[in-house]
Short mmCIF file of C-alpha atoms in Angstrom, two decimals:
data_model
loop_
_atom_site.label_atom_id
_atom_site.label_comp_id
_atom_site.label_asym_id
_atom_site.label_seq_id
_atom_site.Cartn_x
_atom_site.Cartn_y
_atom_site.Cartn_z
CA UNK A 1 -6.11 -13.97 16.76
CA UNK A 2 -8.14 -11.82 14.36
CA UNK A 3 -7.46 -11.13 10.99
CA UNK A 4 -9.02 -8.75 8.53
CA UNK A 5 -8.91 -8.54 4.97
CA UNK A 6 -9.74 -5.56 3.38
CA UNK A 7 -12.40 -4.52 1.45
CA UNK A 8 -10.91 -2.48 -1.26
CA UNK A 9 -13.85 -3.09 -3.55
CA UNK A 10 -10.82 -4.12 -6.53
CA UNK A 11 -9.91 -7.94 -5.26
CA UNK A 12 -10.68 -11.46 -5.80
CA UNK A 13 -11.55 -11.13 -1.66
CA UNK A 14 -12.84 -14.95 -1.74
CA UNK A 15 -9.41 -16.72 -2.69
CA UNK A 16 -7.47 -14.50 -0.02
CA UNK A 17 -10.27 -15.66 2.85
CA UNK A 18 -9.97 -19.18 1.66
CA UNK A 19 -6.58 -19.50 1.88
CA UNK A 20 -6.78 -18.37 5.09
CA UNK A 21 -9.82 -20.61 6.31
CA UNK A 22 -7.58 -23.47 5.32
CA UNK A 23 -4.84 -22.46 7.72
CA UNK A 24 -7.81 -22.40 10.21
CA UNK A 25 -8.16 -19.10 10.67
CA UNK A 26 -11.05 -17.09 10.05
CA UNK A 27 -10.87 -13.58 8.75
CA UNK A 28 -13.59 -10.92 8.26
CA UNK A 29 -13.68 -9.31 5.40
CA UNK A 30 -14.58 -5.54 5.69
CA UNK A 31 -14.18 -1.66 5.15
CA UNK A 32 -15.06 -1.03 8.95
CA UNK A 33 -12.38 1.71 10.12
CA UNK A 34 -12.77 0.12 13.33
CA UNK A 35 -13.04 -2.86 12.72
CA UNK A 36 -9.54 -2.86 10.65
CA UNK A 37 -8.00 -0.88 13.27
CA UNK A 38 -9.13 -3.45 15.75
CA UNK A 39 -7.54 -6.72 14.28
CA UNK A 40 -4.63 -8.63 15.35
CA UNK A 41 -3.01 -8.73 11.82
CA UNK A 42 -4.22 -6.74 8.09
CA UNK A 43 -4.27 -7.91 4.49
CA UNK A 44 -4.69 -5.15 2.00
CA UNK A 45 -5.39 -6.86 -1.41
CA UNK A 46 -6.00 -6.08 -4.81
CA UNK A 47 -6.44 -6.54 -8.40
CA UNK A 48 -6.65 -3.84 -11.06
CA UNK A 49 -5.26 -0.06 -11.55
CA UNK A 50 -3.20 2.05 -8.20
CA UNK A 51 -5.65 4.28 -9.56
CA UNK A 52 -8.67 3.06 -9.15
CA UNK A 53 -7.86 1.66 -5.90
CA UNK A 54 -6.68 4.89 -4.17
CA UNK A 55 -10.09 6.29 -5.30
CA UNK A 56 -12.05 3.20 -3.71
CA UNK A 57 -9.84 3.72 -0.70
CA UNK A 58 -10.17 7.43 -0.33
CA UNK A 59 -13.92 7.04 -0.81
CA UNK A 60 -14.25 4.74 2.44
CA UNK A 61 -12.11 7.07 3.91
CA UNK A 62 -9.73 4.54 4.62
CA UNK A 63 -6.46 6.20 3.48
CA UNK A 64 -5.61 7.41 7.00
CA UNK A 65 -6.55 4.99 8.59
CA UNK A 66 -4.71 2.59 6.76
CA UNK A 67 -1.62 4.69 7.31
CA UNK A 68 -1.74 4.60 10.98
CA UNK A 69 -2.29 0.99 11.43
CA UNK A 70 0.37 -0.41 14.12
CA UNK A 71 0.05 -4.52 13.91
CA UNK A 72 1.46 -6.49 10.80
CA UNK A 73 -0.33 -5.22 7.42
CA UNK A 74 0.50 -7.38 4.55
CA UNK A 75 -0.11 -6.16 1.15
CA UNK A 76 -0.52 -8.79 -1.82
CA UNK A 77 -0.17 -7.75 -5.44
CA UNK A 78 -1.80 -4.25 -6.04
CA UNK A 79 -1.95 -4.18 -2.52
CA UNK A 80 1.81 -3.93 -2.21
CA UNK A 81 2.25 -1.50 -4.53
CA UNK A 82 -0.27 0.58 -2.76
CA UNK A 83 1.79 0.46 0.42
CA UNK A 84 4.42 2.54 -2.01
CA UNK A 85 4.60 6.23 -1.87
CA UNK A 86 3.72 6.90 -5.71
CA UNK A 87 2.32 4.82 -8.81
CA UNK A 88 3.00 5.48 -12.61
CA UNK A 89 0.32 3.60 -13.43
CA UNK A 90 -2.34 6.41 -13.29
CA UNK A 91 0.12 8.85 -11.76
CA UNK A 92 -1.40 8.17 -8.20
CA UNK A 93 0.02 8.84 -4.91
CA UNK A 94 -0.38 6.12 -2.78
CA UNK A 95 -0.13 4.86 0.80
CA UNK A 96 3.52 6.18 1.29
CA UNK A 97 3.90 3.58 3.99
CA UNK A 98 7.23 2.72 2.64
CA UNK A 99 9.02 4.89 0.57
CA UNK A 100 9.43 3.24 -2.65
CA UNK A 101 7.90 4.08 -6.30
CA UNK A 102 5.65 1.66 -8.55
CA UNK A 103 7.14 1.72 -11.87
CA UNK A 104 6.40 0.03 -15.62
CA UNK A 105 7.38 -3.16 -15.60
CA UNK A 106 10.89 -3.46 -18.47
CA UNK A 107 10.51 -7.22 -18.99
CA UNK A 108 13.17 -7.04 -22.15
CA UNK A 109 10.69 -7.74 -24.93
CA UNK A 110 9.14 -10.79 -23.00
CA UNK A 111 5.35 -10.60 -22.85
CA UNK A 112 3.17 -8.52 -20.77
CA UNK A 113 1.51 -9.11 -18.01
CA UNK A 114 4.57 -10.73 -16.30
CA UNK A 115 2.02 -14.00 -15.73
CA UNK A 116 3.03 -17.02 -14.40
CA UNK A 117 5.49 -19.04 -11.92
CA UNK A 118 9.02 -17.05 -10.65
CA UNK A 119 11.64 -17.98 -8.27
CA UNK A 120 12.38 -15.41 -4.91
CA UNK A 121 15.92 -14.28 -3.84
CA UNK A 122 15.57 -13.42 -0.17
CA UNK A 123 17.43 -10.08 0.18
CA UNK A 124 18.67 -9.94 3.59
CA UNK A 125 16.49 -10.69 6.75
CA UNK A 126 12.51 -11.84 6.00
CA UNK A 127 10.42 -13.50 8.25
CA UNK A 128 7.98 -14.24 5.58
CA UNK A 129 10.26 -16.45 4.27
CA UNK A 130 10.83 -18.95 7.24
CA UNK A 131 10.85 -22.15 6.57
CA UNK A 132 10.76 -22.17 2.84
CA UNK A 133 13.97 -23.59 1.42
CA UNK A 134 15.03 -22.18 -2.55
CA UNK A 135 14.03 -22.45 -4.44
CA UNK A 136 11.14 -20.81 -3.77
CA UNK A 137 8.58 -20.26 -6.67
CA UNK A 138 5.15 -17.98 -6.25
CA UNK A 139 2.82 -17.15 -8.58
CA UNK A 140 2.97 -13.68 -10.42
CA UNK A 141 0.21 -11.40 -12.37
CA UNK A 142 1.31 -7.84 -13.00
CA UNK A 143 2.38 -4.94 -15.33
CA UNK A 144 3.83 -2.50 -12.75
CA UNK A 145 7.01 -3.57 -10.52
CA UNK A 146 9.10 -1.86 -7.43
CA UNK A 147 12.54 -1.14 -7.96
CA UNK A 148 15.54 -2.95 -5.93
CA UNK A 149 16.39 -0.96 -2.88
CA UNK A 150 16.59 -0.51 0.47
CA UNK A 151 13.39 -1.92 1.60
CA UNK A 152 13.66 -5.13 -0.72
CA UNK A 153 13.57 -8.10 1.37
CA UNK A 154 13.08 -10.73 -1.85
CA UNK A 155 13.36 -10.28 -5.15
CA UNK A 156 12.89 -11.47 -9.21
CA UNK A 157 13.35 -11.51 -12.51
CA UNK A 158 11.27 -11.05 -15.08
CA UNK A 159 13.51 -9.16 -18.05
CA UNK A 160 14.67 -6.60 -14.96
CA UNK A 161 15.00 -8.27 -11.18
CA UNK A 162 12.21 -6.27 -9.45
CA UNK A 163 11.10 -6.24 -5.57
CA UNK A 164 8.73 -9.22 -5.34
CA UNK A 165 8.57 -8.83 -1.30
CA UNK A 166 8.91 -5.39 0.64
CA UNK A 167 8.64 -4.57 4.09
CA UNK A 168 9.00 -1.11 6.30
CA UNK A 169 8.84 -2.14 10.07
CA UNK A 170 4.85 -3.77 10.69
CA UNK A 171 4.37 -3.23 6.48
CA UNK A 172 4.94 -6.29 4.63
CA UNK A 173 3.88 -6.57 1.00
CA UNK A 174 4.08 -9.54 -1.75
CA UNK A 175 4.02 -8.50 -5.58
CA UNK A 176 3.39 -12.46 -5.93
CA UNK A 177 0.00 -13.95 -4.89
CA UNK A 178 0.66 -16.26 -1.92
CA UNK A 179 -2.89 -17.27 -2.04
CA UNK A 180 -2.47 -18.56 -5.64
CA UNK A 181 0.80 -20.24 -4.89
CA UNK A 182 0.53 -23.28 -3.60
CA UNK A 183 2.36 -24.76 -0.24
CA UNK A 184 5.05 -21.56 -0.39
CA UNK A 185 2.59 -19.17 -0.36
CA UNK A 186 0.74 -20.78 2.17
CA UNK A 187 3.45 -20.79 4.54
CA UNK A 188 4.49 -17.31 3.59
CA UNK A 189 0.46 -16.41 5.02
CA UNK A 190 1.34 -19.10 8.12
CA UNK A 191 4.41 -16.82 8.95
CA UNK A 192 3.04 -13.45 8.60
CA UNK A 193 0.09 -14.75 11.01
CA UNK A 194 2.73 -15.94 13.55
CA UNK A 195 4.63 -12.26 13.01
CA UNK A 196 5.68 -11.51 16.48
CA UNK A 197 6.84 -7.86 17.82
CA UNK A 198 10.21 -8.25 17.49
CA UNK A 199 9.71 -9.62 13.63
CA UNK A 200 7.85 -5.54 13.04
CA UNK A 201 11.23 -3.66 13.73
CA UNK A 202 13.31 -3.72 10.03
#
């Protein structure tokens, strides 16, 4: 089964491979249009502003591409939020692969970033979350946060519950960092590599 991991020129790339090399798999790293379109399976990572990530993306000239993928994509961190239709951080539009909106963060006066250990609420059906029993803590480093709705399949709270997993049919995205969270998060990046068909239809 391949994998590929994005190159979005704005992620700790090495941590996300080697969490994956010690599942045994072995992903390729790259900004290859083909080569993404090609894979079995799609991480889109990322660390920093929506901004400056939509400008790295649109620069490869991966936005459409990206967009038309058809096999599981799983976005981690900026990466999710980048699956989202619009960001206020840098008023950026985004992927728009799932219809939700990347909003400040209202942690109630507790201290920005939201940095640290959380617990997930599964919210209805998530395949991700096989296997793990609650509670189920992941590791979280962010500002910006999806609203609750519709396409919420986990959730926490960090002064406002916030999406911390979404998914729109083969889009999957974690605000956590599964590579950063010890035996959860590795079995979060087992499940989404044993995704079947079936698993792609919300």
């Amino acid at each position: 089964m391949s994998l590929v991991i994005v190159d979005t020129s704005c992620a700790n790339l090495s941590s996300v491979k080697f969490a994956f090399e010690r599942l045994g798999y072995q992903p390729e790293v790259t900004a290859d249009a083909a080569r993404i379109q090609a894979a079995d399976k799609v991480i889109l990572p990322g660390v920093g502003t929506a901004k400056a990530a939509m400008r790295n993306l649109q620069a490869l000239e991966l936005v459409p591409t990206l967009r038309a993928l058809q096999q599981p994509v799983l976005g981690i961190c900026l990466g999710m939020q980048l699956l989202t239709s619009w960001s206020a951080e840098g008023d950026v539009a985004c992927l728009n692969v799932i219809p939700a909106r990347t909003v400040p963060l209202d942690s109630r006066g507790q201290p920005l970033p939201h940095m640290g250990w959380n617990t997930l609420t599964a919210v209805g059906d998530n395949p991700l979350l096989n296997h793990i029993a609650a509670p189920a803590c992941c590791y979280f480093v962010h500002s910006y946060a999806v609203a609750v709705d519709e396409y919420t399949s986990a959730s926490t709270t960090y002064g406002q519950t916030f999406a911390a997993m979404i998914r729109r049919d083969n889009f999957f995205g974690a605000q956590f960092h599964p590579e950063r969270s010890g035996a959860i998060g590795a079995q979060i990046l087992k499940n989404f590599m044993e995704l079947s068909d079936a698993d792609t239809r919300a």
